[in-house]
mmCIF file of C-alpha atoms and ligand atoms in Angstrom:
data_model
loop_
_atom_site.group_PDB
_atom_site.id
_atom_site.type_symbol
_atom_site.label_atom_id
_atom_site.label_comp_id
_atom_site.label_asym_id
_atom_site.label_seq_id
_atom_site.Cartn_x
_atom_site.Cartn_y
_atom_site.Cartn_z
ATOM 1 C CA MET D 209 126.420 115.005 18.692
ATOM 2 C CA SER D 210 128.729 117.793 19.989
ATOM 3 C CA GLU D 211 127.486 120.143 22.604
ATOM 4 C CA MET D 212 130.228 122.810 22.677
ATOM 5 C CA LYS D 213 132.528 124.317 20.212
ATOM 6 C CA SER D 214 135.423 125.369 22.449
ATOM 7 C CA THR D 215 136.734 124.686 25.992
ATOM 8 C CA PRO D 216 140.203 125.532 27.445
ATOM 9 C CA HIS D 217 141.850 122.533 25.797
ATOM 10 C CA ILE D 218 139.779 121.605 22.921
ATOM 11 C CA LYS D 219 138.483 123.698 20.015
ATOM 12 C CA LEU D 220 136.343 122.198 17.319
ATOM 13 C CA GLU D 221 137.568 122.931 13.740
ATOM 14 C CA GLU D 222 134.799 124.225 11.423
ATOM 15 C CA GLY D 223 132.192 121.473 10.956
ATOM 16 C CA GLY D 224 133.999 119.162 13.280
ATOM 17 C CA TYR D 225 132.356 116.851 15.965
ATOM 18 C CA PHE D 226 133.348 113.978 18.198
ATOM 19 C CA ALA D 227 131.742 110.582 17.681
ATOM 20 C CA LYS D 228 130.126 108.947 20.766
ATOM 21 C CA THR D 229 133.222 106.816 21.129
ATOM 22 C CA VAL D 230 136.730 108.222 21.294
ATOM 23 C CA LEU D 231 139.909 106.070 21.196
ATOM 24 C CA MET D 232 142.771 107.659 23.256
ATOM 25 C CA PRO D 233 146.492 106.806 22.852
ATOM 26 C CA GLY D 234 148.853 108.826 24.905
ATOM 27 C CA ASP D 235 150.748 110.088 21.889
ATOM 28 C CA PRO D 236 149.389 112.749 19.474
ATOM 29 C CA LEU D 237 151.504 111.245 16.618
ATOM 30 C CA ARG D 238 149.875 107.945 17.239
ATOM 31 C CA SER D 239 146.477 109.338 17.248
ATOM 32 C CA SER D 240 147.164 110.830 13.891
ATOM 33 C CA LYS D 241 148.633 107.548 12.540
ATOM 34 C CA ILE D 242 145.624 105.480 13.746
ATOM 35 C CA ALA D 243 143.280 108.013 12.079
ATOM 36 C CA HIS D 244 145.125 107.928 8.817
ATOM 37 C CA ASP D 245 145.554 104.217 8.748
ATOM 38 C CA TYR D 246 142.065 103.089 9.794
ATOM 39 C CA LEU D 247 139.461 105.835 9.212
ATOM 40 C CA GLU D 248 137.680 106.992 6.129
ATOM 41 C CA ASP D 249 136.291 110.354 5.419
ATOM 42 C CA LEU D 250 138.654 111.708 7.859
ATOM 43 C CA LYS D 251 138.521 115.185 9.484
ATOM 44 C CA LEU D 252 140.952 116.830 11.981
ATOM 45 C CA VAL D 253 138.483 118.131 14.682
ATOM 46 C CA ASN D 254 140.960 119.471 17.276
ATOM 47 C CA ASN D 255 144.509 120.661 17.044
ATOM 48 C CA VAL D 256 144.988 122.771 20.404
ATOM 49 C CA ARG D 257 148.570 122.190 21.544
ATOM 50 C CA GLY D 258 148.966 119.877 18.699
ATOM 51 C CA VAL D 259 146.910 117.335 20.456
ATOM 52 C CA GLN D 260 145.329 116.127 17.110
ATOM 53 C CA GLY D 261 141.814 114.796 17.339
ATOM 54 C CA TYR D 262 140.187 113.072 14.352
ATOM 55 C CA THR D 263 136.827 111.974 13.470
ATOM 56 C CA GLY D 264 136.058 109.496 10.568
ATOM 57 C CA LEU D 265 134.388 106.264 9.729
ATOM 58 C CA TYR D 266 135.455 102.769 10.498
ATOM 59 C CA LYS D 267 133.373 100.073 8.812
ATOM 60 C CA GLY D 268 130.950 102.911 8.029
ATOM 61 C CA GLU D 269 130.446 103.998 11.698
ATOM 62 C CA PRO D 270 131.755 107.286 13.199
ATOM 63 C CA VAL D 271 134.777 106.973 15.602
ATOM 64 C CA SER D 272 136.995 109.637 16.965
ATOM 65 C CA VAL D 273 140.693 109.371 17.975
ATOM 66 C CA MET D 274 142.592 111.921 20.072
ATOM 67 C CA ALA D 275 145.555 111.829 22.233
ATOM 68 C CA SER D 276 145.371 112.061 26.167
ATOM 69 C CA GLY D 277 148.983 113.173 26.648
ATOM 70 C CA MET D 278 150.889 111.472 29.543
ATOM 71 C CA GLY D 279 149.695 111.128 33.144
ATOM 72 C CA MET D 280 146.477 111.493 35.164
ATOM 73 C CA PRO D 281 146.254 115.235 35.144
ATOM 74 C CA SER D 282 146.520 115.267 31.292
ATOM 75 C CA ILE D 283 143.875 112.560 30.688
ATOM 76 C CA GLY D 284 141.811 114.017 33.411
ATOM 77 C CA ILE D 285 141.426 117.261 31.496
ATOM 78 C CA TYR D 286 140.721 115.801 28.007
ATOM 79 C CA SER D 287 138.440 113.179 29.345
ATOM 80 C CA TYR D 288 136.436 115.705 31.546
ATOM 81 C CA GLU D 289 135.869 117.968 28.628
ATOM 82 C CA LEU D 290 134.978 115.229 26.108
ATOM 83 C CA PHE D 291 132.528 113.711 28.519
ATOM 84 C CA ASN D 292 131.125 116.808 29.949
ATOM 85 C CA PHE D 293 131.135 119.336 27.132
ATOM 86 C CA PHE D 294 131.373 117.331 23.837
ATOM 87 C CA GLY D 295 128.773 114.750 24.328
ATOM 88 C CA VAL D 296 131.352 111.879 24.198
ATOM 89 C CA GLU D 297 129.831 108.777 25.746
ATOM 90 C CA ASN D 298 132.725 106.152 25.672
ATOM 91 C CA ILE D 299 136.441 106.561 25.920
ATOM 92 C CA ILE D 300 138.746 103.753 25.273
ATOM 93 C CA ARG D 301 142.318 104.344 26.345
ATOM 94 C CA ILE D 302 144.892 102.355 24.046
ATOM 95 C CA GLY D 303 148.144 102.708 25.726
ATOM 96 C CA SER D 304 151.355 100.846 26.722
ATOM 97 C CA ALA D 305 152.260 99.494 30.156
ATOM 98 C CA GLY D 306 155.147 97.859 32.060
ATOM 99 C CA THR D 307 154.285 94.448 33.506
ATOM 100 C CA ILE D 308 155.267 93.542 37.128
ATOM 101 C CA GLN D 309 153.934 89.907 36.867
ATOM 102 C CA GLU D 310 156.256 87.032 35.500
ATOM 103 C CA ASN D 311 153.360 85.206 33.605
ATOM 104 C CA ILE D 312 152.645 88.389 31.541
ATOM 105 C CA HIS D 313 154.981 89.107 28.591
ATOM 106 C CA VAL D 314 155.896 91.957 26.300
ATOM 107 C CA ARG D 315 153.322 92.218 23.447
ATOM 108 C CA ASP D 316 150.446 90.777 25.618
ATOM 109 C CA ILE D 317 147.413 92.962 26.024
ATOM 110 C CA VAL D 318 146.063 93.849 29.461
ATOM 111 C CA PHE D 319 142.486 95.064 30.035
ATOM 112 C CA GLY D 320 142.111 97.221 33.181
ATOM 113 C CA GLN D 321 139.076 95.794 34.914
ATOM 114 C CA GLY D 322 140.236 98.079 37.667
ATOM 115 C CA ALA D 323 142.840 100.636 38.150
ATOM 116 C CA CYS D 324 144.704 101.133 41.598
ATOM 117 C CA THR D 325 146.700 104.298 41.836
ATOM 118 C CA ASP D 326 149.245 106.058 43.981
ATOM 119 C CA SER D 327 147.944 109.402 42.998
ATOM 120 C CA ARG D 328 145.657 111.663 45.148
ATOM 121 C CA TYR D 329 143.265 112.175 42.239
ATOM 122 C CA ALA D 330 140.444 110.322 44.173
ATOM 123 C CA GLU D 331 140.890 112.589 47.021
ATOM 124 C CA THR D 332 139.516 115.541 44.987
ATOM 125 C CA PHE D 333 136.054 113.910 44.925
ATOM 126 C CA LYS D 334 135.909 114.295 48.669
ATOM 127 C CA LEU D 335 134.774 110.650 49.452
ATOM 128 C CA GLN D 336 134.712 109.321 52.875
ATOM 129 C CA GLY D 337 136.666 106.198 51.960
ATOM 130 C CA THR D 338 138.654 104.685 49.111
ATOM 131 C CA PHE D 339 137.017 104.724 45.591
ATOM 132 C CA ALA D 340 137.665 101.724 43.426
ATOM 133 C CA PRO D 341 137.955 102.931 39.903
ATOM 134 C CA ILE D 342 136.628 100.247 37.407
ATOM 135 C CA ALA D 343 136.079 99.773 33.713
ATOM 136 C CA ASP D 344 132.675 99.736 32.259
ATOM 137 C CA PHE D 345 131.679 96.151 32.321
ATOM 138 C CA GLY D 346 129.847 96.255 29.010
ATOM 139 C CA VAL D 347 132.599 97.942 27.158
ATOM 140 C CA LEU D 348 135.206 95.437 28.791
ATOM 141 C CA SER D 349 132.968 92.423 27.719
ATOM 142 C CA VAL D 350 132.876 93.546 24.129
ATOM 143 C CA ALA D 351 136.653 94.203 24.086
ATOM 144 C CA VAL D 352 137.385 90.950 25.554
ATOM 145 C CA GLU D 353 135.149 89.084 22.952
ATOM 146 C CA GLU D 354 136.835 91.097 20.172
ATOM 147 C CA ALA D 355 140.340 90.089 21.548
ATOM 148 C CA SER D 356 139.326 86.451 21.668
ATOM 149 C CA LYS D 357 138.091 86.660 17.976
ATOM 150 C CA LEU D 358 141.502 87.910 16.930
ATOM 151 C CA GLY D 359 143.385 85.251 18.843
ATOM 152 C CA ALA D 360 145.134 87.878 20.858
ATOM 153 C CA THR D 361 147.006 86.893 24.238
ATOM 154 C CA TYR D 362 145.292 89.094 26.854
ATOM 155 C CA HIS D 363 144.965 89.262 30.550
ATOM 156 C CA VAL D 364 142.112 91.035 32.497
ATOM 157 C CA GLY D 365 142.620 92.567 35.980
ATOM 158 C CA ASN D 366 144.117 95.392 37.905
ATOM 159 C CA LEU D 367 146.406 98.076 36.410
ATOM 160 C CA LEU D 368 148.419 100.565 38.533
ATOM 161 C CA SER D 369 148.164 104.040 37.360
ATOM 162 C CA SER D 370 151.231 105.703 38.886
ATOM 163 C CA ASP D 371 152.143 109.334 39.068
ATOM 164 C CA VAL D 372 155.919 108.551 38.608
ATOM 165 C CA PHE D 373 157.605 106.847 35.701
ATOM 166 C CA TYR D 374 161.004 107.340 37.491
ATOM 167 C CA GLY D 375 159.899 106.210 40.990
ATOM 168 C CA ASP D 376 162.412 106.365 43.826
ATOM 169 C CA ASN D 377 160.644 103.825 45.987
ATOM 170 C CA THR D 378 162.148 100.255 45.249
ATOM 171 C CA THR D 379 159.617 98.543 47.594
ATOM 172 C CA ALA D 380 156.596 99.905 45.603
ATOM 173 C CA ASN D 381 156.510 97.467 42.680
ATOM 174 C CA PRO D 382 156.876 94.286 44.587
ATOM 175 C CA ALA D 383 154.117 95.317 47.048
ATOM 176 C CA TRP D 384 151.694 95.896 44.027
ATOM 177 C CA GLN D 385 152.998 92.575 42.460
ATOM 178 C CA LYS D 386 152.011 90.771 45.631
ATOM 179 C CA MET D 387 148.432 92.102 45.137
ATOM 180 C CA GLY D 388 148.210 90.625 41.781
ATOM 181 C CA VAL D 389 148.442 94.085 39.786
ATOM 182 C CA MET D 390 149.266 93.156 36.191
ATOM 183 C CA ALA D 391 151.010 96.292 34.966
ATOM 184 C CA ILE D 392 151.880 99.801 35.567
ATOM 185 C CA GLU D 393 150.812 102.714 33.326
ATOM 186 C CA MET D 394 149.856 106.435 34.259
ATOM 187 C CA GLU D 395 146.300 107.256 33.102
ATOM 188 C CA ALA D 396 143.563 104.656 33.684
ATOM 189 C CA ALA D 397 142.528 105.540 37.170
ATOM 190 C CA ALA D 398 141.718 109.050 36.407
ATOM 191 C CA LEU D 399 139.846 108.072 33.190
ATOM 192 C CA TYR D 400 137.773 105.684 35.256
ATOM 193 C CA MET D 401 137.015 108.276 37.908
ATOM 194 C CA ASN D 402 135.946 110.910 35.451
ATOM 195 C CA ALA D 403 133.767 108.428 33.541
ATOM 196 C CA ALA D 404 131.984 107.366 36.961
ATOM 197 C CA ARG D 405 131.544 110.954 37.937
ATOM 198 C CA ALA D 406 130.016 111.912 34.390
ATOM 199 C CA LYS D 407 127.958 108.780 34.217
ATOM 200 C CA LYS D 408 129.800 107.738 31.058
ATOM 201 C CA LYS D 409 131.776 104.594 30.164
ATOM 202 C CA ALA D 410 135.496 103.910 29.877
ATOM 203 C CA LEU D 411 138.036 101.175 29.294
ATOM 204 C CA ALA D 412 141.776 101.118 29.443
ATOM 205 C CA MET D 413 143.663 98.568 27.414
ATOM 206 C CA CYS D 414 147.432 98.553 27.109
ATOM 207 C CA THR D 415 150.048 96.411 25.313
ATOM 208 C CA ILE D 416 152.880 95.449 27.303
ATOM 209 C CA SER D 417 155.949 97.415 26.165
ATOM 210 C CA ASP D 418 158.432 96.195 28.806
ATOM 211 C CA SER D 419 158.753 93.917 31.825
ATOM 212 C CA LEU D 420 159.876 95.360 35.112
ATOM 213 C CA VAL D 421 160.470 91.901 36.537
ATOM 214 C CA THR D 422 162.293 90.046 33.770
ATOM 215 C CA GLY D 423 163.729 93.155 31.814
ATOM 216 C CA GLU D 424 162.149 92.076 28.612
ATOM 217 C CA VAL D 425 161.717 94.884 26.208
ATOM 218 C CA THR D 426 160.121 95.217 22.717
ATOM 219 C CA THR D 427 161.639 96.521 19.626
ATOM 220 C CA ALA D 428 160.009 99.278 17.831
ATOM 221 C CA GLU D 429 158.686 96.903 15.176
ATOM 222 C CA GLU D 430 157.199 94.562 17.809
ATOM 223 C CA ARG D 431 155.515 97.421 19.505
ATOM 224 C CA GLN D 432 154.047 98.449 16.384
ATOM 225 C CA ASN D 433 152.687 95.028 15.469
ATOM 226 C CA SER D 434 151.173 94.491 18.868
ATOM 227 C CA PHE D 435 149.769 97.939 18.780
ATOM 228 C CA THR D 436 148.093 97.113 15.494
ATOM 229 C CA GLN D 437 146.289 94.322 17.038
ATOM 230 C CA MET D 438 145.136 96.249 19.975
ATOM 231 C CA MET D 439 143.920 99.025 17.527
ATOM 232 C CA GLU D 440 141.772 96.462 15.806
ATOM 233 C CA ILE D 441 140.277 95.279 19.064
ATOM 234 C CA ALA D 442 139.640 98.889 20.184
ATOM 235 C CA LEU D 443 137.991 99.870 16.788
ATOM 236 C CA ASN D 444 135.979 96.707 16.586
ATOM 237 C CA THR D 445 134.689 97.396 20.149
ATOM 238 C CA ALA D 446 133.984 101.009 19.389
ATOM 239 C CA ILE D 447 131.570 100.291 16.608
ATOM 240 C CA ARG D 448 129.634 97.841 18.769
ATOM 241 C CA LEU D 449 128.856 100.422 21.546
HETATM 242 N N1 HPA W 942 155.722 102.858 34.118
HETATM 243 C C1 HPA W 942 154.653 103.693 33.635
HETATM 244 N N2 HPA W 942 154.179 103.716 32.494
HETATM 245 C C2 HPA W 942 154.572 102.827 31.571
HETATM 246 C C3 HPA W 942 155.628 101.821 31.958
HETATM 247 C C4 HPA W 942 156.221 101.888 33.222
HETATM 248 O O1 HPA W 942 156.975 101.136 33.527
HETATM 249 N N3 HPA W 942 155.918 101.401 30.838
HETATM 250 C C5 HPA W 942 155.022 101.660 29.847
HETATM 251 N N4 HPA W 942 154.357 102.736 30.414
#
């Protein structure tokens, strides 16, 4: 399945390959935990910069998991290399996000049907207008079905992929809120743009870790539980693609 052995940021371990679908949390430790908790016949396939990538079997089907790091430049690099050099067809981001809507609560899951952004990433494609980064509809539909089956509380709509976690502009969030944007994270838009350019498929789903409107936060244990549900949605989606 893999087409290259090594790129500037990924080096396949001996005998390693990426499955056609890669799940991408932001955090390398989380990637390792997911792999060890859910995958059988597990193999470490990449460890450049400690960004551990694993391939194993979920319900008998090959699935890979590798961290994206934080922010659009980081997921931009990893998704570009996976899509264009390692034969990966689908990337599902599994992250966390802060909500800016009152009707969305911590532990809920948000599916990024679209990803707005305050970054200039899109400008690098030299389009004469504004690109609208969107999820692959097929992947999104399957994921929503799987979320319903598990009885998850979820929302589908726009995310904001921001370049700043510690933003200085106090009017930014209220403006996005008025446009119905569900939650803020830092990666989806770049992933969607790279998928579009490479003619591949992507989806970003996030558990809500905190509310920027009510100040609600999750405990570490709550975060782990809601993450577990999202993981199962992502894995059940991956094996149907
Ligand atoms: N901003 C950006 N990314 C996030 C946030 C946030 O408030 N919460 C969780 N991920």
